[in-house]
Coordinates of C-alpha atoms in Angstrom, one line a residue:
X1 CA -36.6 14.0 -4.9
X2 CA -34.9 14.4 -1.6
X3 CA -31.2 14.9 -1.2
X4 CA -29.4 12.4 1.1
X5 CA -25.8 12.5 2.3
X6 CA -23.7 9.7 3.8
X7 CA -20.8 9.8 6.2
X8 CA -19.0 6.5 6.5
X9 CA -16.6 5.9 9.4
X10 CA -14.3 3.0 10.2
X11 CA -13.0 0.2 8.0
X12 CA -13.6 -0.7 4.3
X13 CA -16.0 -3.3 5.4
X14 CA -18.2 -0.6 6.8
X15 CA -17.7 1.4 3.6
X16 CA -19.2 -1.4 1.6
X17 CA -22.3 -1.2 3.8
X18 CA -22.5 2.5 3.1
X19 CA -22.2 2.0 -0.6
X20 CA -25.0 -0.6 -0.5
X21 CA -27.3 1.8 1.4
X22 CA -26.4 4.5 -1.2
X23 CA -27.3 2.1 -4.0
X24 CA -30.7 1.3 -2.4
X25 CA -31.7 4.9 -1.8
X26 CA -30.5 6.0 -5.3
X27 CA -32.6 3.2 -6.9
X28 CA -35.6 4.5 -5.0
X29 CA -35.1 8.0 -6.5
X30 CA -33.2 9.9 -3.8
X31 CA -30.4 12.3 -4.9
X32 CA -27.0 11.7 -3.4
X33 CA -25.0 14.7 -2.3
X34 CA -21.5 15.1 -0.9
X35 CA -22.4 18.4 0.6
X36 CA -23.9 17.8 4.0
X37 CA -25.3 21.4 4.1
X38 CA -27.5 20.5 1.1
X39 CA -28.7 17.1 2.5
X40 CA -32.3 16.8 3.7
X41 CA -31.4 13.4 5.2
X42 CA -28.0 12.6 6.6
X43 CA -26.9 9.0 7.4
X44 CA -23.9 8.4 9.7
X45 CA -22.6 4.9 9.4
X46 CA -20.6 4.4 12.6
X47 CA -17.7 2.4 13.8
X48 CA -17.4 1.1 17.4
X49 CA -14.4 -1.2 17.3
X50 CA -12.3 0.7 19.9
X51 CA -12.7 3.8 22.0
X52 CA -11.2 6.3 19.6
X53 CA -13.6 5.0 16.9
X54 CA -16.6 5.4 19.3
X55 CA -15.5 8.9 20.1
X56 CA -15.2 9.8 16.5
X57 CA -18.7 8.3 15.8
X58 CA -20.3 10.3 18.6
X59 CA -18.6 13.5 17.6
X60 CA -19.7 13.1 14.0
X61 CA -23.3 12.4 15.0
X62 CA -23.3 15.6 17.0
X63 CA -21.7 17.6 14.2
X64 CA -24.3 16.4 11.7
X65 CA -27.1 17.1 14.2
X66 CA -26.1 20.7 14.2
X67 CA -27.2 20.9 10.5
X68 CA -30.8 20.5 11.6
X69 CA -30.4 24.2 12.8
X70 CA -27.8 25.5 10.3
X71 CA -28.5 23.4 7.2
X72 CA -31.4 21.7 5.3
X73 CA -31.2 18.5 7.3
X74 CA -34.6 17.3 8.5
X75 CA -33.7 13.7 9.4
X76 CA -30.6 12.1 11.0
X77 CA -30.2 8.4 10.7
X78 CA -27.4 6.5 12.6
X79 CA -26.3 3.1 11.4
X80 CA -23.6 0.5 12.0
X81 CA -21.6 -0.9 14.8
X82 CA -22.3 1.9 17.4
X83 CA -26.0 1.2 17.0
X84 CA -25.3 -2.5 17.4
X85 CA -23.5 -1.9 20.7
X86 CA -25.5 1.1 22.2
X87 CA -28.9 1.2 20.5
X88 CA -30.9 2.0 23.6
X89 CA -28.4 4.6 24.8
X90 CA -28.5 6.4 21.4
X91 CA -32.3 6.3 21.2
X92 CA -32.8 7.7 24.7
X93 CA -29.8 9.9 25.2
X94 CA -29.5 11.6 21.8
X95 CA -33.0 12.9 20.7
X96 CA -31.3 14.5 17.7
X97 CA -31.3 11.0 16.1
X98 CA -34.5 10.2 14.2
X99 CA -33.7 6.5 13.3
X100 CA -31.2 3.8 14.1
X101 CA -30.2 0.7 12.1
X102 CA -27.8 -2.0 13.2
X103 CA -25.3 -4.0 11.1
X104 CA -28.0 -6.5 10.0
X105 CA -30.5 -3.9 9.0
X106 CA -28.7 -2.4 6.0
X107 CA -31.7 -3.1 3.8
X108 CA -34.0 -1.2 6.1
X109 CA -32.5 2.1 5.1
X110 CA -35.5 3.0 2.9
X111 CA -37.9 2.4 5.8
X112 CA -35.7 4.6 8.0
X113 CA -35.8 7.4 5.3
X114 CA -39.5 7.2 4.7
X115 CA -41.1 6.0 7.9
X116 CA -42.5 8.9 10.0
X117 CA -43.9 6.7 12.8
X118 CA -41.3 6.1 15.5
X119 CA -38.5 5.0 13.2
X120 CA -36.0 4.6 16.0
X121 CA -37.4 1.2 16.9
X122 CA -35.5 -1.7 15.4
X123 CA -36.7 -4.3 13.0
X124 CA -35.8 -7.8 14.3
X125 CA -32.3 -8.4 13.0
X126 CA -31.5 -11.4 10.8
X127 CA -28.1 -12.2 9.4
X128 CA -27.5 -9.9 6.4
X129 CA -25.1 -10.3 3.5
X130 CA -25.4 -8.4 0.2
X131 CA -24.8 -10.1 -3.2
X132 CA -24.1 -9.2 -6.8
X133 CA -27.7 -8.2 -7.4
X134 CA -27.7 -5.6 -4.6
X135 CA -27.7 -2.0 -5.8
X136 CA -24.4 -0.3 -4.9
X137 CA -22.8 3.1 -5.5
X138 CA -19.0 3.2 -5.3
X139 CA -17.6 6.0 -3.2
X140 CA -14.0 5.0 -3.9
X141 CA -12.1 6.3 -7.0
X142 CA -13.6 4.7 -10.1
X143 CA -10.6 2.4 -10.7
X144 CA -10.6 0.8 -7.2
X145 CA -13.3 -1.1 -5.3
X146 CA -13.8 -3.2 -2.3
X147 CA -15.7 -6.4 -2.4
X148 CA -17.0 -7.9 0.9
X149 CA -16.7 -11.7 0.5
X150 CA -18.0 -12.6 3.9
X151 CA -19.6 -11.1 7.0
X152 CA -19.2 -12.0 10.6
X153 CA -16.5 -13.9 12.5
X154 CA -16.2 -17.3 14.2
X155 CA -13.1 -16.4 16.1
X156 CA -13.3 -15.4 19.8
X157 CA -10.4 -13.2 20.3
X158 CA -10.5 -12.0 23.9
X159 CA -10.2 -8.3 23.1
X160 CA -12.7 -8.1 20.1
X161 CA -16.4 -7.3 20.0
X162 CA -16.8 -8.0 16.3
X163 CA -18.5 -11.4 16.6
X164 CA -21.1 -9.9 18.9
X165 CA -21.7 -7.0 16.5
X166 CA -21.5 -8.8 13.1
X167 CA -22.6 -12.3 14.0
X168 CA -21.1 -15.7 12.9
X169 CA -19.1 -16.1 9.7
X170 CA -21.2 -16.3 6.6
X171 CA -19.6 -16.4 3.1
X172 CA -21.0 -15.2 -0.2
X173 CA -21.2 -17.8 -3.0
X174 CA -18.1 -17.7 -5.2
X175 CA -20.1 -17.1 -8.3
X176 CA -21.7 -14.1 -6.7
X177 CA -18.3 -12.5 -5.9
X178 CA -17.0 -13.2 -9.4
X179 CA -20.1 -11.7 -11.1
X180 CA -19.8 -8.6 -8.9
X181 CA -16.1 -8.3 -10.0
X182 CA -17.1 -8.6 -13.6
X183 CA -19.7 -5.8 -13.2
X184 CA -17.2 -3.6 -11.5
X185 CA -14.7 -4.0 -14.3
X186 CA -17.4 -3.0 -16.7
X187 CA -17.7 0.2 -14.7
X188 CA -13.9 0.9 -15.1
X189 CA -12.5 -0.8 -11.9
X190 CA -9.0 -2.0 -12.4
X191 CA -8.2 -3.0 -8.8
X192 CA -10.3 -5.1 -6.4
X193 CA -9.6 -5.4 -2.7
X194 CA -11.4 -8.4 -1.0
X195 CA -12.4 -7.7 2.6
X196 CA -14.1 -9.5 5.5
X197 CA -13.5 -10.1 9.2
X198 CA -11.2 -13.1 8.2
X199 CA -10.9 -13.5 4.4
X200 CA -8.6 -16.5 4.7
X201 CA -11.5 -18.3 6.5
X202 CA -13.7 -17.7 3.4
X203 CA -15.9 -20.5 2.3
X204 CA -15.5 -22.9 5.2
X205 CA -19.1 -22.4 6.2
X206 CA -20.1 -23.3 2.6
X207 CA -18.1 -26.5 2.8
X208 CA -15.3 -25.2 0.5
X209 CA -11.9 -26.7 1.5
X210 CA -9.7 -24.0 -0.1
X211 CA -12.3 -21.3 -0.5
X212 CA -10.1 -18.2 -0.8
X213 CA -7.6 -20.0 -3.1
X214 CA -10.3 -21.1 -5.5
X215 CA -12.0 -17.7 -5.4
X216 CA -8.7 -15.9 -6.2
X217 CA -8.1 -18.3 -9.1
X218 CA -11.4 -17.5 -10.6
X219 CA -11.0 -13.7 -10.1
X220 CA -7.6 -13.8 -11.8
X221 CA -9.5 -14.9 -15.0
X222 CA -11.8 -11.9 -15.0
X223 CA -10.9 -9.9 -18.2
X224 CA -9.8 -6.3 -17.6
X225 CA -8.9 -6.8 -13.9
X226 CA -5.3 -5.7 -13.2
X227 CA -4.9 -6.2 -9.5
X228 CA -6.6 -8.3 -6.9
X229 CA -5.6 -8.3 -3.2
X230 CA -7.2 -9.6 0.0
X231 CA -7.0 -8.0 3.4
X232 CA -7.5 -9.2 7.0
X233 CA -6.0 -12.7 6.9
X234 CA -5.6 -14.9 9.9
X235 CA -2.2 -16.6 10.6
X236 CA -3.6 -20.1 11.1
X237 CA -5.4 -20.1 7.7
X238 CA -2.5 -19.3 5.2
X239 CA -2.5 -22.6 3.4
X240 CA 0.1 -23.9 0.8
X241 CA -2.8 -23.9 -1.8
X242 CA -3.3 -20.2 -1.1
X243 CA 0.4 -19.4 -1.5
X244 CA 0.6 -21.4 -4.7
X245 CA -2.3 -19.4 -6.3
X246 CA -0.9 -16.0 -5.3
X247 CA 2.5 -17.0 -6.6
X248 CA 1.3 -18.3 -9.9
X249 CA -1.3 -15.7 -11.0
X250 CA 0.0 -12.4 -12.3
X251 CA -3.2 -10.5 -11.4
X252 CA -3.0 -11.4 -7.7
X253 CA -1.0 -8.9 -5.8
X254 CA 2.0 -10.4 -3.9
X255 CA 0.8 -8.8 -0.8
X256 CA -0.3 -10.3 2.6
X257 CA -2.2 -8.4 5.3
X258 CA -2.1 -10.7 8.3
X259 CA -2.6 -9.1 11.8
X260 CA -0.4 -11.0 14.3
X261 CA -1.5 -8.8 17.3
X262 CA 1.5 -10.1 19.4
X263 CA 4.2 -12.7 19.3
X264 CA 4.6 -13.6 23.0
X265 CA 3.1 -17.1 23.4
X266 CA 1.6 -16.2 26.8
X267 CA 0.0 -13.0 25.5
X268 CA -1.3 -14.8 22.4
X269 CA -2.8 -17.5 24.6
X270 CA -4.4 -14.8 26.8
X271 CA -5.8 -13.2 23.6
X272 CA -7.3 -16.6 22.7
X273 CA -5.5 -16.5 19.4
X274 CA -3.0 -19.3 20.1
X275 CA 0.3 -19.7 18.3
X276 CA 3.7 -18.5 19.2
X277 CA 6.6 -16.4 17.9
X278 CA 8.2 -19.5 16.4
X279 CA 5.0 -20.4 14.5
X280 CA 4.5 -16.8 13.2
X281 CA 8.1 -16.6 12.0
X282 CA 7.7 -20.0 10.3
X283 CA 4.7 -18.6 8.5
X284 CA 6.7 -15.6 7.3
X285 CA 9.4 -18.0 6.2
X286 CA 6.8 -20.1 4.2
X287 CA 5.5 -17.0 2.4
X288 CA 8.9 -15.6 1.5
X289 CA 10.2 -19.0 0.4
X290 CA 7.3 -19.4 -2.0
X291 CA 7.0 -15.7 -3.0
X292 CA 10.4 -14.0 -2.3
X293 CA 9.3 -10.4 -3.0
X294 CA 5.9 -10.6 -1.3
X295 CA 5.0 -7.5 0.7
X296 CA 4.0 -8.2 4.3
X297 CA 1.7 -6.0 6.4
X298 CA 0.7 -6.8 10.0
X299 CA -0.7 -5.1 13.1
X300 CA 0.1 -5.4 16.8
X301 CA -1.4 -4.3 20.1
X302 CA 0.8 -2.7 22.8
X303 CA -0.2 -2.6 26.5
X304 CA -2.4 -5.7 26.4
X305 CA -3.3 -6.6 30.0
X306 CA -0.4 -8.4 31.6
X307 CA 2.1 -7.5 28.9
X308 CA 5.5 -7.3 30.6
X309 CA 8.5 -5.2 29.5
X310 CA 10.2 -8.5 28.5
X311 CA 7.3 -9.5 26.3
X312 CA 7.3 -6.1 24.6
X313 CA 11.0 -6.4 24.0
X314 CA 10.3 -9.8 22.4
X315 CA 7.8 -8.1 20.1
X316 CA 10.2 -5.4 19.2
X317 CA 12.9 -7.9 18.5
X318 CA 10.5 -9.8 16.3
X319 CA 9.8 -6.7 14.2
X320 CA 13.5 -6.1 13.8
X321 CA 14.1 -9.6 12.7
X322 CA 11.2 -10.0 10.3
X323 CA 11.5 -6.6 8.6
X324 CA 7.8 -6.1 7.7
X325 CA 7.0 -3.8 4.8
X326 CA 4.1 -2.2 6.7
X327 CA 3.0 -2.3 10.4
X328 CA 0.1 -0.8 12.2
X329 CA 0.2 -0.6 16.0
X330 CA -2.8 0.0 18.3
X331 CA -2.8 0.9 22.0
X332 CA -5.0 -1.6 23.9
X333 CA -8.2 -0.2 25.3
X334 CA -10.9 -1.9 27.4
X335 CA -14.0 -2.8 25.5
X336 CA -17.0 -3.7 27.5
X337 CA -18.3 -7.2 26.9
X338 CA -14.9 -8.6 26.2
X339 CA -12.9 -11.0 28.4
X340 CA -9.8 -8.8 28.2
X341 CA -11.6 -6.0 29.9
X342 CA -12.0 -8.2 33.0
X343 CA -8.3 -8.8 33.4
X344 CA -7.0 -7.0 36.6
X345 CA -3.4 -6.5 35.5
X346 CA -3.8 -3.5 33.3
X347 CA -0.8 -1.9 31.7
X348 CA -0.8 1.9 32.4
X349 CA -1.9 3.8 29.3
X350 CA 1.2 6.0 29.3
X351 CA 3.4 2.9 29.1
X352 CA 1.3 1.3 26.4
X353 CA 1.5 4.5 24.4
X354 CA 5.3 4.7 24.9
X355 CA 5.6 1.2 23.6
X356 CA 3.6 2.0 20.6
X357 CA 5.8 5.0 19.8
X358 CA 9.0 2.8 20.1
X359 CA 7.5 0.2 17.9
X360 CA 6.4 2.7 15.2
X361 CA 9.8 4.5 15.3
X362 CA 11.5 1.2 14.7
X363 CA 9.2 0.3 11.9
X364 CA 9.7 3.7 10.3
X365 CA 13.5 3.0 10.3
X366 CA 12.9 -0.4 8.7
X367 CA 10.5 1.0 6.1
X368 CA 12.9 3.7 5.1
X369 CA 15.7 1.2 4.8
X370 CA 13.6 -1.1 2.6
X371 CA 12.4 1.8 0.5
X372 CA 16.0 2.9 -0.2
X373 CA 16.6 -0.5 -1.9
X374 CA 14.0 0.6 -4.5
X375 CA 15.9 3.8 -5.5
X376 CA 16.9 3.5 -9.2
X377 CA 14.4 0.7 -9.9
X378 CA 11.6 1.0 -12.4
X379 CA 8.2 -0.1 -11.1
X380 CA 4.7 -0.4 -12.3
X381 CA 2.5 2.2 -10.6
X382 CA -1.3 2.6 -10.5
X383 CA -1.8 6.3 -11.0
X384 CA -4.3 7.9 -8.6
X385 CA -4.2 11.5 -9.7
X386 CA -3.0 14.8 -8.1
X387 CA -1.4 14.3 -4.7
X388 CA -3.1 15.9 -1.6
X389 CA 0.4 17.0 -0.6
X390 CA 0.7 19.4 -3.5
X391 CA -1.0 20.3 -6.8
X392 CA 2.4 20.0 -8.4
X393 CA 2.8 16.3 -7.6
X394 CA 1.0 13.2 -8.9
X395 CA 0.4 10.2 -6.7
X396 CA 0.2 6.5 -7.3
X397 CA 0.7 3.1 -5.7
X398 CA 2.9 0.1 -6.1
X399 CA 1.5 -3.4 -6.0
X400 CA 3.0 -3.5 -2.5
X401 CA 0.9 -0.6 -1.3
X402 CA -2.8 -1.1 -0.4
X403 CA -5.2 1.9 -0.8
X404 CA -5.5 4.3 2.2
X405 CA -3.4 2.4 4.7
X406 CA 0.1 2.1 3.2
X407 CA 2.4 4.7 1.7
X408 CA 2.4 5.9 -1.9
X409 CA 4.6 6.9 -4.8
X410 CA 4.8 10.7 -5.3
X411 CA 5.6 11.7 -8.9
X412 CA 7.4 15.0 -9.6
X413 CA 8.5 14.5 -13.2
X414 CA 7.2 13.0 -16.5
X415 CA 7.9 13.4 -20.2
X416 CA 6.4 16.5 -21.8
X417 CA 4.4 14.5 -24.3
X418 CA 3.0 12.1 -21.5
X419 CA -0.7 12.3 -21.0
X420 CA -1.9 10.4 -18.0
X421 CA -5.1 10.0 -16.0
X422 CA -6.2 8.3 -12.8
X423 CA -6.6 4.5 -13.1
X424 CA -3.8 4.2 -15.6
X425 CA -0.7 2.1 -15.0
X426 CA 2.6 3.9 -15.6
X427 CA 6.2 2.9 -15.3
X428 CA 8.0 5.0 -12.6
X429 CA 11.7 5.2 -11.8
X430 CA 12.2 5.6 -8.1
X431 CA 14.5 8.5 -7.3
X432 CA 14.2 9.0 -3.6
X433 CA 12.9 7.1 -0.5
X434 CA 11.2 8.3 2.7
X435 CA 10.0 6.4 5.7
X436 CA 6.7 5.5 4.2
X437 CA 6.5 7.1 0.7
X438 CA 8.6 7.1 -2.4
X439 CA 9.4 9.8 -5.0
X440 CA 9.9 9.1 -8.7
X441 CA 9.4 10.1 -12.3
X442 CA 7.4 8.6 -15.1
X443 CA 9.6 7.1 -17.7

């Protein structure tokens, strides 16, 4: 029995691929280990969405390759988006790598582990999508799990390489997703997070008119499931049917993650996303009118080719006006193979970075102001365990806080006779507010 270790980089969608590969090797009899020094085989599942992600992937590959000299590693396998973009370069320039697998070759992990004859050569890729029968080992805390409901993307945003890496949109059957959710609940999962390149587009390739709304309605009926949220929505696909379902089902988190990327109509047109500031603000109005206390998360890109100071100020004014709960900001970077990389009117990186700082500072002010409104309130919190900040603090999340990307609730006090454990829901009185996190006591 060989020990095998996995390093998963990038987004939760990539993490699901890693968990599927772990399930496949465990079913074959391999022993999973979290200690890379003990692993005889190491798998690095890479991200290549933007330059910082590519750099992290390469650095991690080189770091793991060192364990061929200092550890027990005898085989290094590289998988994921970096392989999909730079397969030949990796094979020829990094001899430390013993095998490579692209995003459509997840099921080939056993061949890569066992084949000794030139395993760096690819098997012809065919569109891949796991289902409820696929073995999977969760790497998240036992009470939370991601479910990938679709793979690929049909959008052609001018800055994005995902359609080239992941292929066209293909949705899982609703019954497969629901069955996987049931099985996860049987394992102790209380919160499920639905992911995909565009979750709000779910089911259109299957002929489903309101695919995500119908899927959420069915998931809300799964016994034992406390929270369901979906990430990576697309502004044009937020239907009234979807809002009605989220509003009416208690299990569905009142939480919307919808990357806007920008609000300038000219920049949105150049991004090949369409829309306008007015349309996006109307969307926010629709959500808040139907679900007044919904939490809103979005993301923006600063320094997109051609972005003027006036257009950035328009974006900044939009953030001040809307008062989002959570905002992520990315500095634009050229990605080969995208239309955006061909635009000649690049914004200097120092200016793009300065705009990001200004936007994040403004959002920090807004977030702290919104968090202050919660002081004194009692809220339901999903307990996650001891905080990484201090062994004297517990940590949990509100319904309005998604795992890993949003803030948290730090807990510094609870009744003497209170016995709690991760995955349990507790009532917390908020006592103090920070820019991103909250402090409270269990009551």
